[in-house]
Coordinates of C-alpha atoms in Angstrom, one line a residue:
X1 CA -0.1 -0.1 0.0
X2 CA 1.3 3.4 -0.7
X3 CA 1.9 6.4 2.0
X4 CA -1.0 8.0 3.2
X5 CA -2.5 10.0 0.3
X6 CA -3.8 13.3 -0.3
X7 CA -7.4 13.5 -0.8
X8 CA -9.6 16.1 -3.1
X9 CA -13.2 15.4 -3.5
X10 CA -14.9 17.6 -6.0
X11 CA -18.7 17.7 -6.2
X12 CA -20.7 19.5 -9.1
X13 CA -24.4 20.8 -8.5
X14 CA -27.0 19.6 -10.9
X15 CA -24.5 18.1 -13.4
X16 CA -26.3 14.7 -14.0
X17 CA -24.8 11.6 -15.5
X18 CA -25.8 12.6 -19.2
X19 CA -24.0 16.0 -18.7
X20 CA -20.4 14.8 -19.8
X21 CA -18.9 13.9 -23.0
X22 CA -17.6 10.6 -21.9
X23 CA -20.9 9.2 -21.1
X24 CA -22.5 10.0 -24.8
X25 CA -23.5 13.7 -24.7
X26 CA -23.4 14.6 -28.4
X27 CA -23.1 18.4 -27.8
X28 CA -21.2 19.2 -24.6
X29 CA -17.4 19.1 -24.5
X30 CA -15.6 18.1 -21.5
X31 CA -12.2 16.9 -22.4
X32 CA -10.6 17.1 -19.1
X33 CA -13.4 15.1 -17.6
X34 CA -13.4 12.8 -20.2
X35 CA -9.4 12.3 -19.7
X36 CA -10.1 11.8 -16.0
X37 CA -12.8 9.1 -16.8
X38 CA -10.4 7.4 -19.3
X39 CA -7.6 7.0 -16.3
X40 CA -9.9 6.3 -13.3
X41 CA -11.6 3.5 -11.8
X42 CA -15.5 4.3 -12.1
X43 CA -18.4 3.5 -10.5
X44 CA -20.6 2.6 -13.2
X45 CA -23.9 2.1 -11.2
X46 CA -23.4 4.8 -8.7
X47 CA -26.4 6.7 -6.8
X48 CA -26.7 9.7 -4.7
X49 CA -29.9 11.3 -3.7
X50 CA -32.3 13.0 -6.1
X51 CA -31.7 16.6 -4.3
X52 CA -28.5 18.1 -3.1
X53 CA -28.4 18.7 0.5
X54 CA -29.5 14.9 1.2
X55 CA -26.8 13.9 -1.2
X56 CA -24.1 16.0 0.9
X57 CA -25.3 15.0 4.2
X58 CA -25.0 11.2 3.2
X59 CA -21.5 11.9 1.4
X60 CA -20.3 13.8 4.3
X61 CA -21.5 11.0 7.1
X62 CA -21.4 7.6 5.3
X63 CA -25.1 7.4 6.4
X64 CA -28.6 8.0 5.0
X65 CA -29.4 11.6 4.8
X66 CA -32.7 11.2 6.7
X67 CA -30.9 9.4 9.5
X68 CA -28.8 12.6 9.9
X69 CA -31.8 15.1 9.9
X70 CA -31.6 16.0 6.4
X71 CA -34.0 15.4 4.0
X72 CA -34.9 18.5 2.1
X73 CA -33.4 21.5 0.9
X74 CA -35.6 23.8 2.6
X75 CA -37.8 24.6 6.0
X76 CA -34.7 23.8 8.3
X77 CA -34.4 20.3 7.1
X78 CA -31.2 21.0 5.5
X79 CA -29.4 21.3 8.7
X80 CA -27.4 18.1 9.7
X81 CA -27.7 17.0 13.5
X82 CA -25.0 18.2 15.6
X83 CA -24.2 14.6 16.9
X84 CA -23.3 13.5 13.4
X85 CA -19.3 12.8 12.7
X86 CA -18.4 14.2 9.2
X87 CA -15.7 13.5 6.9
X88 CA -14.1 16.5 7.8
X89 CA -14.0 15.3 11.4
X90 CA -12.4 12.1 10.5
X91 CA -9.5 13.6 8.1
X92 CA -8.9 16.3 11.1
X93 CA -8.8 13.7 13.9
X94 CA -6.3 11.5 11.7
X95 CA -3.9 14.6 11.2
X96 CA -4.9 15.9 8.1
X97 CA -5.1 19.5 7.0
X98 CA -8.9 20.1 5.7
X99 CA -10.5 22.7 3.7
X100 CA -13.9 23.4 2.2
X101 CA -14.2 25.8 -0.8
X102 CA -17.8 26.4 -2.4
X103 CA -21.2 24.9 -1.3
X104 CA -21.8 23.6 2.2
X105 CA -25.8 23.5 2.3
X106 CA -25.9 21.6 5.8
X107 CA -26.7 24.7 8.0
X108 CA -25.6 28.4 8.3
X109 CA -25.6 28.5 12.0
X110 CA -23.3 27.2 14.9
X111 CA -22.6 24.5 15.4
X112 CA -23.8 23.3 11.9
X113 CA -21.4 25.3 9.8
X114 CA -18.7 23.8 8.0
X115 CA -15.9 25.4 10.1
X116 CA -17.8 23.5 13.2
X117 CA -17.5 20.1 11.4
X118 CA -14.0 19.5 11.0
X119 CA -12.9 22.1 8.3
X120 CA -10.1 24.3 8.9
X121 CA -9.9 26.3 6.3
X122 CA -13.3 27.6 4.7
X123 CA -14.8 29.8 2.0
X124 CA -18.5 29.3 1.4
X125 CA -21.8 30.8 1.2
X126 CA -25.3 30.9 3.0
X127 CA -27.9 28.6 1.9
X128 CA -27.6 26.3 -1.1
X129 CA -27.4 28.7 -4.1
X130 CA -25.6 32.0 -4.3
X131 CA -28.5 34.2 -4.0
X132 CA -30.6 32.3 -1.9
X133 CA -31.8 34.2 1.2
X134 CA -29.1 33.2 3.7
X135 CA -26.7 34.1 1.2
X136 CA -25.0 37.9 1.6
X137 CA -27.5 40.3 -0.1
X138 CA -27.2 40.5 -4.0
X139 CA -24.6 38.1 -4.4
X140 CA -24.4 36.6 -8.0
X141 CA -21.9 34.2 -9.8
X142 CA -19.6 37.1 -11.0
X143 CA -19.2 39.4 -7.6
X144 CA -20.1 38.4 -4.4
X145 CA -19.3 38.7 -0.5
X146 CA -18.6 35.1 0.8
X147 CA -17.7 33.8 3.9
X148 CA -14.1 33.2 5.0
X149 CA -14.1 31.2 8.4
X150 CA -17.4 32.7 8.8
X151 CA -16.4 36.4 8.4
X152 CA -17.3 38.4 5.3
X153 CA -15.0 38.7 2.3
X154 CA -15.7 40.7 -1.1
X155 CA -14.4 39.1 -3.9
X156 CA -14.6 39.8 -7.6
X157 CA -14.3 36.7 -9.6
X158 CA -16.3 34.3 -11.2
X159 CA -17.7 31.8 -8.5
X160 CA -16.1 28.2 -10.1
X161 CA -12.7 29.9 -10.9
X162 CA -12.8 31.4 -7.4
X163 CA -13.3 27.9 -5.6
X164 CA -10.5 26.1 -7.6
X165 CA -8.2 29.1 -7.1
X166 CA -8.8 28.6 -3.3
X167 CA -8.4 24.9 -3.3
X168 CA -5.0 25.3 -5.3
X169 CA -3.9 28.0 -2.6
X170 CA -4.9 25.6 -0.3
X171 CA -3.2 22.5 -1.8
X172 CA 0.2 24.7 -2.3
X173 CA 0.2 25.5 1.4
X174 CA 0.2 22.1 2.8
X175 CA 1.8 20.4 0.2
X176 CA 4.3 18.8 2.5
X177 CA 1.7 17.4 4.7
X178 CA -1.5 15.3 4.0
X179 CA -4.4 17.3 3.1
X180 CA -8.0 16.7 2.6
X181 CA -9.8 19.4 0.2
X182 CA -13.4 19.3 -0.1
X183 CA -14.1 21.3 -3.5
X184 CA -18.3 21.3 -4.0
X185 CA -19.0 24.0 -6.8
X186 CA -22.4 25.6 -6.9
X187 CA -22.0 25.5 -10.8
X188 CA -24.0 24.3 -12.8
X189 CA -27.0 25.1 -10.4
X190 CA -29.2 28.0 -11.8
X191 CA -29.4 30.7 -12.1
X192 CA -27.5 29.8 -15.2
X193 CA -25.0 32.8 -15.3
X194 CA -21.5 32.1 -17.1
X195 CA -19.1 34.4 -18.9
X196 CA -20.2 34.5 -22.6
X197 CA -17.2 32.7 -24.0
X198 CA -18.5 29.6 -22.4
X199 CA -22.0 29.6 -23.5
X200 CA -21.7 31.3 -27.1
X201 CA -20.2 28.0 -28.8
X202 CA -23.5 26.2 -27.4
X203 CA -25.6 28.9 -28.7
X204 CA -24.2 28.7 -32.0
X205 CA -24.9 25.0 -32.3
X206 CA -28.5 25.9 -31.6
X207 CA -28.8 24.7 -27.9
X208 CA -31.7 26.9 -26.4
X209 CA -30.3 29.8 -24.2
X210 CA -30.8 28.4 -21.0
X211 CA -29.1 24.9 -21.7
X212 CA -26.4 26.8 -23.5
X213 CA -25.6 28.7 -20.4
X214 CA -25.7 25.5 -18.4
X215 CA -23.4 23.8 -20.7
X216 CA -21.2 26.6 -20.4
X217 CA -21.0 26.5 -16.9
X218 CA -19.9 22.8 -17.3
X219 CA -17.2 23.6 -19.6
X220 CA -15.9 26.1 -17.1
X221 CA -15.9 23.3 -14.4
X222 CA -14.2 21.1 -17.1
X223 CA -11.3 23.8 -17.6
X224 CA -10.7 24.4 -14.0
X225 CA -10.4 20.7 -13.5
X226 CA -7.7 20.4 -16.3
X227 CA -5.9 23.5 -14.3
X228 CA -6.1 21.8 -11.0
X229 CA -4.6 18.5 -12.6
X230 CA -2.1 20.6 -14.1
X231 CA -1.0 22.0 -10.8
X232 CA -0.9 18.7 -9.1
X233 CA 1.7 17.4 -11.7
X234 CA 3.6 20.7 -11.3
X235 CA 3.9 20.1 -7.7
X236 CA 4.6 16.3 -8.1
X237 CA 1.4 15.4 -6.1
X238 CA -0.7 13.7 -8.7
X239 CA 0.6 10.1 -8.1
X240 CA -0.1 10.1 -4.3
X241 CA -3.3 12.1 -4.4
X242 CA -6.8 10.4 -4.5
X243 CA -8.8 12.5 -6.8
X244 CA -12.6 12.0 -6.8
X245 CA -15.1 13.7 -9.2
X246 CA -19.0 13.2 -8.9
X247 CA -22.3 14.9 -9.3
X248 CA -24.9 15.5 -6.5
X249 CA -28.1 14.6 -8.3
X250 CA -29.7 14.4 -11.7
X251 CA -29.3 17.0 -14.3
X252 CA -31.4 20.2 -13.9
X253 CA -31.2 21.6 -17.3
X254 CA -29.6 19.1 -19.6
X255 CA -32.9 17.8 -20.7
X256 CA -36.6 18.1 -20.9
X257 CA -38.9 15.4 -20.0
X258 CA -42.4 14.4 -20.7
X259 CA -45.0 13.9 -18.0
X260 CA -43.9 10.1 -17.5
X261 CA -40.4 11.3 -17.0
X262 CA -39.1 10.3 -20.5
X263 CA -36.9 12.2 -22.5
X264 CA -38.5 15.0 -24.5
X265 CA -35.3 16.9 -25.6
X266 CA -31.5 17.5 -24.8
X267 CA -29.4 14.2 -23.5
X268 CA -30.1 12.2 -20.4
X269 CA -27.8 9.0 -21.0
X270 CA -30.8 6.9 -21.7
X271 CA -32.3 7.3 -18.6
X272 CA -35.8 8.3 -17.2
X273 CA -36.4 11.3 -14.8
X274 CA -34.0 13.8 -13.6
X275 CA -33.3 15.9 -10.8
X276 CA -36.2 15.4 -8.1
X277 CA -37.4 12.1 -9.8
X278 CA -36.9 8.8 -8.3
X279 CA -36.6 7.3 -11.4
X280 CA -32.9 6.5 -12.5
X281 CA -32.0 9.9 -13.9
X282 CA -32.8 11.7 -10.6
X283 CA -30.0 9.8 -8.7
X284 CA -27.6 8.0 -10.8
X285 CA -24.6 9.8 -11.4
X286 CA -20.7 9.9 -12.4
X287 CA -17.9 9.0 -9.8
X288 CA -14.4 8.6 -10.8
X289 CA -11.6 7.9 -8.6
X290 CA -7.8 8.2 -9.3
X291 CA -4.9 7.4 -7.3
X292 CA -2.0 6.1 -9.1
X293 CA 0.3 5.2 -6.5
X294 CA -2.6 3.4 -4.8
X295 CA -3.5 1.3 -7.7
X296 CA -6.8 3.2 -8.3
X297 CA -6.1 4.0 -12.0
X298 CA -6.1 2.3 -15.5
X299 CA -9.7 3.0 -16.8
X300 CA -11.9 0.3 -15.5
X301 CA -15.4 0.1 -14.1
X302 CA -16.9 -1.4 -11.0
X303 CA -20.6 -2.4 -12.1
X304 CA -22.2 -3.1 -8.8
X305 CA -24.5 -0.8 -7.4
X306 CA -22.8 1.5 -5.2
X307 CA -23.6 5.0 -3.4
X308 CA -22.2 8.1 -2.1
X309 CA -22.5 6.6 1.6
X310 CA -19.5 4.4 0.6
X311 CA -17.0 6.9 0.1
X312 CA -16.5 7.6 3.8
X313 CA -15.7 4.2 4.9
X314 CA -14.0 3.7 1.8
X315 CA -11.5 6.7 2.6
X316 CA -11.2 5.5 6.1
X317 CA -9.6 2.3 4.7
X318 CA -7.6 3.6 1.9
X319 CA -6.1 6.3 3.8
X320 CA -5.5 4.6 7.1
X321 CA -7.8 7.2 8.9
X322 CA -9.0 6.8 12.6
X323 CA -12.3 5.1 12.4
X324 CA -14.5 7.3 14.8
X325 CA -17.1 5.5 16.4
X326 CA -19.9 6.0 13.5
X327 CA -22.5 3.4 12.5
X328 CA -22.1 3.4 8.5
X329 CA -24.8 2.7 6.0
X330 CA -22.3 2.6 3.3
X331 CA -19.6 -0.1 2.9
X332 CA -15.9 0.5 2.0
X333 CA -15.1 0.0 -1.8
X334 CA -11.5 -0.4 -1.0
X335 CA -11.3 -4.3 -2.1
X336 CA -13.0 -3.7 -5.0
X337 CA -11.2 -0.6 -6.3
X338 CA -7.6 -2.0 -5.5
X339 CA -8.2 -5.6 -6.9
X340 CA -10.3 -5.9 -10.2
X341 CA -10.9 -9.7 -9.7
X342 CA -13.0 -9.0 -6.2
X343 CA -16.3 -9.9 -6.2
X344 CA -18.6 -7.5 -5.0
X345 CA -21.7 -9.1 -3.3
X346 CA -25.3 -7.9 -4.1
X347 CA -27.2 -5.5 -1.7
X348 CA -30.3 -3.6 -1.2
X349 CA -30.2 0.4 -1.1
X350 CA -32.7 3.1 -0.8
X351 CA -33.4 6.6 -2.2
X352 CA -36.3 9.1 -1.8
X353 CA -37.3 12.3 -2.2
X354 CA -39.0 14.2 0.5
X355 CA -39.0 17.9 0.0
X356 CA -41.4 18.1 2.8
X357 CA -41.1 19.3 6.6
X358 CA -42.1 16.2 8.0
X359 CA -41.4 12.9 6.2
X360 CA -44.2 10.8 4.6
X361 CA -43.8 7.1 4.4
X362 CA -44.2 5.6 1.0
X363 CA -43.5 9.0 -0.8
X364 CA -41.4 8.8 -3.9
X365 CA -38.9 6.2 -3.2
X366 CA -37.0 3.3 -5.0
X367 CA -35.6 0.4 -3.7
X368 CA -32.2 -1.0 -5.7
X369 CA -30.1 -3.9 -6.3
X370 CA -27.8 -4.6 -9.0
X371 CA -30.5 -6.0 -11.0
X372 CA -33.8 -4.5 -10.0
X373 CA -35.4 -1.2 -9.2
X374 CA -38.9 -1.1 -7.1
X375 CA -40.2 2.6 -7.7
X376 CA -43.1 4.2 -6.3
X377 CA -43.9 7.7 -7.2
X378 CA -46.9 10.4 -7.0
X379 CA -45.8 12.7 -9.8
X380 CA -46.7 11.0 -13.0
X381 CA -50.0 9.3 -12.2
X382 CA -51.8 6.8 -10.1
X383 CA -49.6 5.7 -7.2
X384 CA -48.3 1.9 -7.7
X385 CA -45.3 0.0 -7.3
X386 CA -43.0 -0.4 -10.4
X387 CA -40.6 -2.8 -10.8
X388 CA -37.9 -2.3 -13.6
X389 CA -35.2 -5.2 -14.5
X390 CA -32.3 -2.8 -15.0
X391 CA -30.2 -5.6 -17.0
X392 CA -32.8 -5.9 -19.8
X393 CA -34.5 -2.3 -19.5
X394 CA -32.1 0.1 -18.3
X395 CA -34.4 3.1 -19.5
X396 CA -37.1 2.0 -16.9
X397 CA -39.9 1.6 -20.0
X398 CA -41.5 -1.7 -18.8
X399 CA -43.1 -2.3 -15.4
X400 CA -42.7 -5.7 -14.8
X401 CA -44.1 -6.0 -11.3
X402 CA -47.0 -8.4 -12.2
X403 CA -44.5 -10.7 -13.7
X404 CA -42.5 -11.1 -10.5
X405 CA -44.7 -10.3 -7.3
X406 CA -42.3 -12.1 -5.3
X407 CA -39.5 -9.8 -6.1
X408 CA -41.9 -6.6 -5.3
X409 CA -42.9 -8.1 -2.2
X410 CA -39.4 -9.0 -1.0
X411 CA -38.2 -5.3 -2.0
X412 CA -41.1 -3.7 -0.1
X413 CA -40.5 -5.8 3.0
X414 CA -36.7 -4.4 2.8
X415 CA -38.4 -0.9 2.4
X416 CA -40.6 -1.4 5.7
X417 CA -37.5 -2.5 7.6
X418 CA -35.4 0.4 6.5
X419 CA -37.8 2.9 7.3
X420 CA -38.5 1.6 11.0
X421 CA -34.7 1.9 11.2
X422 CA -34.1 5.5 9.6
X423 CA -37.2 7.1 10.9
X424 CA -36.6 6.8 14.8
X425 CA -35.4 10.8 15.1
X426 CA -37.8 12.0 12.3
X427 CA -39.7 13.9 15.2
X428 CA -36.6 15.8 16.2
X429 CA -35.7 19.2 15.1
X430 CA -32.0 20.6 14.6
X431 CA -32.3 23.2 17.0
X432 CA -30.4 26.6 16.2
X433 CA -28.4 27.8 19.3
X434 CA -29.0 31.3 20.8
X435 CA -26.4 32.6 23.4
X436 CA -23.8 30.0 22.8
X437 CA -20.2 30.9 24.2
X438 CA -18.9 29.7 20.8
X439 CA -21.1 31.8 18.5
X440 CA -21.0 35.4 17.5
X441 CA -22.8 37.6 19.7
X442 CA -25.7 37.8 17.0
X443 CA -27.5 35.0 15.7
X444 CA -29.0 35.3 12.0
X445 CA -32.3 33.4 11.4
X446 CA -33.5 33.4 8.1
X447 CA -37.0 32.1 6.2
X448 CA -34.8 29.2 4.8
X449 CA -34.2 27.8 8.0
X450 CA -37.7 28.0 9.5
X451 CA -40.4 25.4 9.5
X452 CA -42.6 27.2 7.1
X453 CA -45.6 26.2 4.8
X454 CA -44.3 27.6 1.5
X455 CA -40.9 26.9 1.8
X456 CA -39.3 30.4 0.6
X457 CA -35.7 30.4 0.0
X458 CA -34.3 32.7 -2.7
X459 CA -33.7 36.6 -2.6
X460 CA -36.2 36.6 -5.4
X461 CA -39.0 36.0 -3.0
X462 CA -38.0 38.6 -0.6
X463 CA -38.0 41.3 -3.3
X464 CA -41.5 40.8 -4.4
X465 CA -42.9 40.3 -1.1
X466 CA -43.9 36.6 -1.1
X467 CA -45.6 35.8 2.1
X468 CA -44.8 32.7 4.3
X469 CA -45.1 32.0 8.0
X470 CA -43.1 29.4 10.0
X471 CA -41.2 29.0 13.1
X472 CA -37.5 28.6 14.2
X473 CA -36.4 25.6 16.4
X474 CA -34.2 27.3 18.7
X475 CA -32.2 26.6 21.7
X476 CA -31.5 29.1 24.4
X477 CA -28.1 28.4 26.1
X478 CA -27.7 31.2 28.2
X479 CA -30.1 33.2 30.6
X480 CA -30.5 36.6 29.7
X481 CA -32.4 39.4 28.0
X482 CA -32.4 39.3 24.2
X483 CA -33.1 41.5 21.6
X484 CA -35.3 40.5 18.8
X485 CA -34.8 42.5 15.4
X486 CA -37.3 41.7 12.7
X487 CA -36.2 42.7 9.0
X488 CA -37.7 42.3 5.6
X489 CA -34.2 43.1 4.2
X490 CA -30.8 41.9 5.5
X491 CA -28.6 44.3 7.4
X492 CA -26.2 44.9 4.5
X493 CA -29.0 46.1 2.3
X494 CA -29.9 49.1 4.7
X495 CA -33.6 49.6 3.6
X496 CA -36.7 50.0 5.5
X497 CA -39.1 47.5 6.0
X498 CA -41.8 48.8 3.7
X499 CA -39.6 50.1 1.1
X500 CA -39.1 48.5 -2.5
X501 CA -35.7 47.9 -3.7
X502 CA -34.7 48.2 -7.5
X503 CA -34.5 45.3 -10.0
X504 CA -31.2 43.5 -10.1
X505 CA -29.3 44.8 -13.1
X506 CA -27.7 42.4 -15.4
X507 CA -28.4 39.1 -13.6
X508 CA -31.5 37.4 -15.3
X509 CA -34.6 36.6 -13.1
X510 CA -34.5 32.9 -13.4
X511 CA -37.5 31.0 -12.0
X512 CA -37.0 27.4 -13.7
X513 CA -34.4 26.1 -11.1
X514 CA -35.3 24.2 -8.1
X515 CA -33.5 24.7 -4.6
X516 CA -30.7 22.7 -3.7

């Protein structure tokens, strides 16, 4: 085994399986990611959650997201329980230097922020999208005030370029010691804003405007991936750095679907569904792992069903990390990654979509094995259990439930057991501390983290006065007299409650993206 490797995990936001040239996209050009694909060990049947905050919670903990308190991107249900152990905690406890540059979306208040969860060097933003309510007012992808270790800092650089610049700075600073760099971009999530030089080539090919910008954001990510890899080579770090690339859910803008989730336009890798759907296109994604000194290279596939929950236990084994007292739902993939002849046993995994305050049993889920997918969804017709044979029908067009009732019964029984297990703490809230000795004097609460009815989350909801109501789950840690200040506009906007504000200039009003 090679010496303890450096680790870089890159997670893109809303880039689906089909949003890569190496997976057959006929329009999108991703030469640097295609090159990484060709050299890596690929998880060919890799699954995340259908939305981003749950994916990030599961990735960080190796556990089902709902078990950690995260099952939504809104209404405070994106906040990960304080007693969870994160990937940052594990690497830090094992002597690694830890950094996060980009999107967190697992809590904006102490003790839920990345700097509270094992990350020493952090540049991030509030909420899950640049321009959401917890973010600094009027931030956009080009010019923004971000949070460096919790303190605001104005930066004049395109978001993705900035995250990669910061990651490279961190790597250069810690090149003589083991480091863990988590690089979760906010691109290509909407709003679809990117420098014209990246989107124009797609417009010239006849791609419609929003998708051309979406593709342009991916082209910019690809360029930055090439830049990152080049710098690793220059620093003589590439051979002993484990580089992982993955997406967080199905595509948001790479394709259009009909009411049943089948492709209507664009490209989706032959899959049914996209972001927020529990068909394959909602949660199957790319995952490439490359570590030459560790023997994880050569351009081969692991075909068994795998999941984002597998990555933390895998990294613990590969990097010889201190195994903190955690019950993982994922399994270490180290034997299959390092030994091409390793036989991976079949197992049963689950995904669900719960964009609600309180989880609803039987709502939008899939049960997965290497061969089968049992799917139940309410979004495209009457609720029923559908069974798909993925070996014969990877596009999920033929429901074979009536032909295999015993398989349906078995997978439903597995779901019942799983739900009983993960739902034990569903009645709890992730309380936000007030008056903590370890937090700032002022605690900022926003409508993104209250348990509301409508789930307003974006600054575009605040401008026209979209109404909602809800409550915050707080925990008062110190007795005392507290002053509560209510604001429609954030403090940095310095605008009276009843006053209007001018429209944003130069940034489109985008309504066709989903939070997270």
